[in-house]
Amino acid sequence: MKAGMRQSLLGAALLCFGLVAAPDAVLAQQGSITGLVTDEATGDPLEAARVVLVGSNRIEATNREGRYTFRNVGPGNYQVRALRLGYNPETDSAAVAPGETVALDFALAPSPVQLDEIVTTATGQQSRLEIGNSVSTIDAARVAEEAPITEFGNLLTGRAAGVQVLKSSGATGTGSKIRIRGSNSVSLSNEPLYYVDGVRIDATADGYAYNIGGQSTSRINDLNPDDIENIEIVKGPSAATLYGIQAANGVVLITTKRGAAGRSRWNVFVEQGAVEDNNTYRTNYFGRSDDVDFDPTCTLLNVAEGDCVQSRVDAYNPLNDPAQRPLQAGHRHQYGVNVAGGGEAATYYVSAEYEGEVGVYRLRGFDLDSVRDATFGNIPAEQLRPNELDKLTLRANGNARLSSKADLQLSLGYLTSQLHLPENDNTLNSVIGSGDGAGVPQDINRGWFLIPAEIYAERNRQGIGRFTGGLTANWLPLSWLTTRATFGYDVTNRQDTQFWPTGEVSAVAYPLQNLGEINITRAQTSQLSLDLFTAASYKVSSAWNGRTAVGGQFFRNLTTNSFAQGRGLSRGSESIFGAATTDASDDYIESRSAGGFVDQQMSWQNRLFLTAGLRLDDNSAFGQNFNTRPLPKLSASWVARDQPAAGVLNTFRLRAAYGQSTQQPGSIDALRFYAQAAVRKDAASASGVSFANLGNVDLKPELSQEIETGFDAGLFQNRVSLEATFFYKQTRDALIEREIVPSLGATGNQFFNLGQVSNQGIELRLDSRIIDLPDFAWDLTVSGSLSRNRLNELGEGVEPITLGFIQRHVEDYPLGGIWDRPILSFDDANGNSIIEPGEYVLGDTAVFRGSALPTREVGVRTGFSFFRNLLGLVALFDYRGGHWVENSTDSFRCNGGVIYCRGLVDPTAPLDMQANAAAATYGDDAGVTEWGFFEPGWFIKLRELSLTFNAPDRFARALGASRASLTLSGRNLWTVDDYSGIDPEVNGFGQGREGGSNFAATDFFSQPQVRHWVARLNFGF
């Protein structure tokens, strides 16, 4: 770290601790404010309501009895405000005398307008109306109760405008890509940062060491949705400036559940469910002929050229044959218990949960019988059901009040899991690839490329042990001064194993592995974080209030990997020891960053809020010649307070924000280092060195800056809430990899800060309480966004970058756009009902077809409540569009070496289908084109549907419980699209397996999304 930066951080730390050291002697005798917060309509106490002492940094949450207490309140007059998600806020005044306790109760009315909601920011908890940027809030605790949430990504899907969850595979345990307001980087990750209870955590999107097709795991799915209270999403640099390096892609702030003062309350649930793949897979077509040289490969072109005569066309896929289909409904089960409670001095929340899910893959039919015979009935469980997840999560949160001015918050989470994955997606060596991609009819190898028994013999495992801990100390040395220190540590121990039993896998597909092979990678990833913060609130005049915040952070990321391999195993052996050949390697990667900020807010009559901030960061990944750059932040929020209660417009706020944030290069991208290499000198072999990485001493972080404007409105007596946001985001100094010519003295690639990327769009959200009667209520939430992504500059002299075959980075077009030569026309000139080479015209050069990632998304949630909430019905619809998908599965079936697609075999195939297939297979003198296999990727899905029965109190008491409920729900129940394949949502390249997978939009033998049916029984005690 540079000396100047160390001095700046030392000064900031001394300032923080100097402020908190103010003596207590000046404090007058204190009083307190206490009260009850209830639902105005029912009179029921409201738990987890936030009560704010206006003009200070003090916020208290109500307990399960709806009670709150402010202690250590100085004498004077105060405004107290009560808020809760889904209710109108209320404000009342209290006059506190020395040593007096003032009682102040609140009754809140339901409302979708949330301007006064308390949200988490880098400068502490603030009212939403004080900040000039949009923050999306998800009530995760409510969602987990009413919806079939099987992984963390489900909590985000369709619930926040501008946030897209791009699920790559339907296999159990696989992950998703998360994109917030588009993609910023050409070469680096576009994933957001994640914080749990103030602790930065590892959220690696590509979490498996070996290539088992396109699928991969994601560490963000280690989180237990049932332990989460709420999620807040900070969407871009305009809001994320103060979070420092890596915040350019947005920040996801996760708050887990905590206890409240009161008696211990137990919650127990049992969940059972089914996992289904009811899809009909593609049909394989084979031209049969009496000429053995063309059986079963007599194509339409062969017929047109007189090479053979089709006697018939066989249509078959073993995936659709009930006697062979190696897919069968799986099941999931989940059991959980938690307890929360405490007293005035300490509160706690403790939970334990076990989850198990078995995917849809199963050994069946002939394969089951053959393996049973070969193993004398001892079929390995991993071969019988090769896709299974078992997970145990534990959590212990506590809060200890050390005094009226200080408290400690402890957040501890532990996970252990075991995942089994078959080879899948983007490979022929999977059951989907071997069925859809077989290229042989039923009378050859039963219609498979590889039989399921051989595929399922390969065993891929991932074991995880993960601990995340955070300790936060809060101190109010003065009524106007808040200090906070948070220490966090997140460590994940991972073991990935890939095992091919000797003689059990295909010798054709795996000639070396058929001799027996085992690969083991052990990795540890740790993130250490330290956050120091202090804020002072003060009155400038009768109309103006001020708030000054200063903070600093330190982060250290460390990853270690060790790899061992054994080849040539004895039959029955699964040990590296005794292998014919062995290999091993290890690596170590560390990065450190430190930064600090100052933030100043001024407010006028609780109506106008102006904020300015500045941040400085240093990072070990920066080039030697780059020091640091200041990152500014500006925001304004204006609230109209005097709107008529009976009018159409009841509340209104205008807001605007500007900010900058950065993303660091890869940990070793700036470094030059060497590797050992064999050389020839004087006709003799010798040991030498060569460049392993060229490095770049001038390498800088990518700089993203964003401006957003918008408004929030409450309409029709605040029964309708409308939020609109317009944003423009630009990333400068984007990292571009360039090839170095040998004449410069080295060969290889080198990163330079050359590119510029922009994203712009509009986000809308509408919340409404349409009907609110005692026996019937109906609420509706619609959120969505329109966005545009552009690569503004690629760098002088840099040619467009090709990703795979059909995706490119081209200036003035979206990142990873889909390109190829178009089919201009086709005509059956000779009238034989067959499109042959020469009967179609292709463009000379590749042209842009469309964006690879969705540019439009809409989520619609609607909920109904019947008979005083005895029954609840909730549905979530999810729409994405504006993008294209390459149907590479169907393309490969035409041009993958063996022709068995309908367009080139079946004489009844439409002429346009024949033209698309012929252009991709035969092409013209300039080559082939995939143009005919680019398809619109839009879809509408009934993502969730749930029905909840809340048992009457007397029924619950009869069971010995205080409350009981039963929820029946389903996920991915219905889809509408124009896609000729099975599921346009899949991505054969996963989250990070290939260099272009940041933008990949290819369906290549991919597992479609599965359907979940879930029943959950909840009891409270």
PDB file of N, CA and C in Angstrom, residues 192-193 236-237 240-241 243-251 661-663:
ATOM      1  N   PRO A 192     -22.636  -8.470  -8.759  1.00  0.00           N
ATOM      2  CA  PRO A 192     -22.622  -7.462  -7.688  1.00  0.00           C
ATOM      3  C   PRO A 192     -21.849  -7.940  -6.467  1.00  0.00           C
ATOM      4  N   LEU A 193     -21.625  -7.004  -5.546  1.00  0.00           N
ATOM      5  CA  LEU A 193     -21.077  -7.328  -4.231  1.00  0.00           C
ATOM      6  C   LEU A 193     -22.203  -7.794  -3.316  1.00  0.00           C
ATOM      7  N   GLY A 236     -26.234   0.829  -8.412  1.00  0.00           N
ATOM      8  CA  GLY A 236     -25.146   1.263  -9.271  1.00  0.00           C
ATOM      9  C   GLY A 236     -24.264   2.289  -8.608  1.00  0.00           C
ATOM     10  N   PRO A 237     -23.285   2.829  -9.360  1.00  0.00           N
ATOM     11  CA  PRO A 237     -22.328   3.783  -8.794  1.00  0.00           C
ATOM     12  C   PRO A 237     -22.969   5.007  -8.164  1.00  0.00           C
ATOM     13  N   ALA A 240     -23.568   3.427  -4.872  1.00  0.00           N
ATOM     14  CA  ALA A 240     -22.595   2.496  -4.298  1.00  0.00           C
ATOM     15  C   ALA A 240     -21.220   3.110  -4.081  1.00  0.00           C
ATOM     16  N   THR A 241     -21.068   4.413  -4.332  1.00  0.00           N
ATOM     17  CA  THR A 241     -19.751   5.045  -4.221  1.00  0.00           C
ATOM     18  C   THR A 241     -19.060   4.715  -2.908  1.00  0.00           C
ATOM     19  N   TYR A 243     -19.254   2.296  -0.968  1.00  0.00           N
ATOM     20  CA  TYR A 243     -18.898   0.904  -0.710  1.00  0.00           C
ATOM     21  C   TYR A 243     -17.534   0.543  -1.287  1.00  0.00           C
ATOM     22  N   GLY A 244     -16.947   1.449  -2.065  1.00  0.00           N
ATOM     23  CA  GLY A 244     -15.568   1.274  -2.474  1.00  0.00           C
ATOM     24  C   GLY A 244     -15.378   0.389  -3.684  1.00  0.00           C
ATOM     25  N   ILE A 245     -14.150  -0.145  -3.785  1.00  0.00           N
ATOM     26  CA  ILE A 245     -13.753  -0.967  -4.929  1.00  0.00           C
ATOM     27  C   ILE A 245     -14.674  -2.178  -5.054  1.00  0.00           C
ATOM     28  N   GLN A 246     -14.993  -2.523  -6.301  1.00  0.00           N
ATOM     29  CA  GLN A 246     -15.821  -3.666  -6.671  1.00  0.00           C
ATOM     30  C   GLN A 246     -17.311  -3.382  -6.557  1.00  0.00           C
ATOM     31  N   ALA A 247     -17.708  -2.155  -6.204  1.00  0.00           N
ATOM     32  CA  ALA A 247     -19.130  -1.865  -6.030  1.00  0.00           C
ATOM     33  C   ALA A 247     -19.786  -1.354  -7.305  1.00  0.00           C
ATOM     34  N   ALA A 248     -19.044  -1.278  -8.410  1.00  0.00           N
ATOM     35  CA  ALA A 248     -19.584  -0.694  -9.634  1.00  0.00           C
ATOM     36  C   ALA A 248     -20.756  -1.486 -10.195  1.00  0.00           C
ATOM     37  N   ASN A 249     -20.812  -2.789  -9.911  1.00  0.00           N
ATOM     38  CA  ASN A 249     -21.892  -3.630 -10.439  1.00  0.00           C
ATOM     39  C   ASN A 249     -23.108  -3.683  -9.528  1.00  0.00           C
ATOM     40  N   GLY A 250     -23.116  -2.867  -8.477  1.00  0.00           N
ATOM     41  CA  GLY A 250     -24.210  -2.875  -7.520  1.00  0.00           C
ATOM     42  C   GLY A 250     -23.840  -3.637  -6.260  1.00  0.00           C
ATOM     43  N   VAL A 251     -24.663  -3.452  -5.244  1.00  0.00           N
ATOM     44  CA  VAL A 251     -24.420  -4.070  -3.942  1.00  0.00           C
ATOM     45  C   VAL A 251     -25.728  -4.671  -3.437  1.00  0.00           C
ATOM     46  N   SER A 661     -17.785   4.690  -9.006  1.00  0.00           N
ATOM     47  CA  SER A 661     -17.277   3.516  -8.314  1.00  0.00           C
ATOM     48  C   SER A 661     -16.319   2.797  -9.248  1.00  0.00           C
ATOM     49  N   THR A 662     -15.553   1.873  -8.704  1.00  0.00           N
ATOM     50  CA  THR A 662     -14.521   1.213  -9.501  1.00  0.00           C
ATOM     51  C   THR A 662     -14.603  -0.298  -9.370  1.00  0.00           C
ATOM     52  N   GLN A 663     -13.917  -0.960 -10.278  1.00  0.00           N
ATOM     53  CA  GLN A 663     -13.730  -2.406 -10.203  1.00  0.00           C
ATOM     54  C   GLN A 663     -12.260  -2.712 -10.465  1.00  0.00           C
TER      55      GLN A 663
END
